[in-house]
XYZ file of C-alpha atoms in Angstrom:
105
model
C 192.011 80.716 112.785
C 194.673 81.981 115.108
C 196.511 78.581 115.089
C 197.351 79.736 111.294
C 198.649 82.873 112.257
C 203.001 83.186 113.090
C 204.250 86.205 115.354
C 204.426 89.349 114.119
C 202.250 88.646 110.965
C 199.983 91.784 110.463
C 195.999 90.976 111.057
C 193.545 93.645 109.812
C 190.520 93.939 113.006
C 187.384 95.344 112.383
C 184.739 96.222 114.587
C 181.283 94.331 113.797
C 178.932 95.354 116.511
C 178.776 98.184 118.537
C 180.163 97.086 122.433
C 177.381 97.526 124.763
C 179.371 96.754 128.118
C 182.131 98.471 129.431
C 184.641 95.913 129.708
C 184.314 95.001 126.557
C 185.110 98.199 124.708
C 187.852 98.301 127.496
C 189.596 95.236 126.188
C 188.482 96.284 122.440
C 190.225 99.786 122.655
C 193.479 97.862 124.890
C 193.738 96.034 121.321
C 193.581 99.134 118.847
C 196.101 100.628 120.800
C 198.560 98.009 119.270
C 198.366 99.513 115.601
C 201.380 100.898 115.328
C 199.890 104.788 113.548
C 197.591 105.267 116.885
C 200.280 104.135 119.109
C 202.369 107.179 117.225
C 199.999 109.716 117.837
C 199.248 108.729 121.516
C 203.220 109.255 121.604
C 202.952 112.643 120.038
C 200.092 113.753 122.243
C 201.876 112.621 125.452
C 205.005 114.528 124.521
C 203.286 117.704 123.958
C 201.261 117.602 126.967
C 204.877 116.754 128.254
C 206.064 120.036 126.813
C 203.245 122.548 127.101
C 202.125 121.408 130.886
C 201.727 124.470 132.918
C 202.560 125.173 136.394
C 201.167 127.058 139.314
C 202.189 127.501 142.788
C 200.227 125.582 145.376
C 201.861 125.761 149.026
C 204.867 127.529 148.016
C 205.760 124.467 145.564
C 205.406 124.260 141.512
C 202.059 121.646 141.155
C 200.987 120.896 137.617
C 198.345 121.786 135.803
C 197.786 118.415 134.122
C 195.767 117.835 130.559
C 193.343 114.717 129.827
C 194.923 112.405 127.329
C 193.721 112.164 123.916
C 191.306 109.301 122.800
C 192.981 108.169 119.921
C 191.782 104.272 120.200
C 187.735 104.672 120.071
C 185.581 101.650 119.889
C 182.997 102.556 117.835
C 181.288 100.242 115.284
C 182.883 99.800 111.841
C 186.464 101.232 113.182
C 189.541 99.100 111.542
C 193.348 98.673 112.305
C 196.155 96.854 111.503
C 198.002 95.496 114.387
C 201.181 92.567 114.158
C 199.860 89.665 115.633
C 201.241 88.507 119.241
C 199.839 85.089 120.445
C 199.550 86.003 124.083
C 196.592 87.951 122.901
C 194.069 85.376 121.290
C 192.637 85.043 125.107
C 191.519 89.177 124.185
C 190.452 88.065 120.683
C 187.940 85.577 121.803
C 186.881 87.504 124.573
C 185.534 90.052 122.386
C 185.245 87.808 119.397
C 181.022 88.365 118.806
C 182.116 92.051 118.350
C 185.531 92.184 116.305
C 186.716 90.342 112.894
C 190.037 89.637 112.854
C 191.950 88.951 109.243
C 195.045 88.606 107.821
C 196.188 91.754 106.066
């Protein structure tokens, strides 16, 4: 299937199966972060942690008070996104194939 795909083409993924192992929802949440609308809001997130980080003084010098980024890309079963399609990734695709459907949008 990914032989009939060009670069850049938009492919709708869908998660089929719940990941049971780590790595896998690793490499499955590495993917979702290519749709362009998540990628937007982890920019938005990150720029107002960015702007609203607060400092205290620790040894005479300012030290920040740092926030946990937001989970915007969450494996869980059923989730969809539309990502453009880069070749370099198939290697991801079928690593995590049993668990995702990829499509053409």
């Amino acid at each position: 299937m990914y032989d009939q795909l060009s670069p850049g083409q938009s492919v709708r993924c869908t998660i089929t199966k719940r990941p049971n192992r780590q790595d896998v929802a690793q490499t499955i949440a590495r993917l979702m972060r290519q749709d362009p609308a998540i990628r937007k809001r982890l920019r938005k997130a990150q720029q107002h942690r960015e702007r609203t980080m607060k400092f205290k003084t620790r040894g005479g010098r300012p030290w920040a008070q740092r926030v946990s980024p937001a989970k915007h890309a969450v494996p869980n079963q059923g989730a969809t996104w539309t990502m453009p399609y880069i070749p370099h990734l198939v290697p991801e695709f079928r690593a995590v194939a049993d668990h995702l459907q990829v499509e053409q949008a």
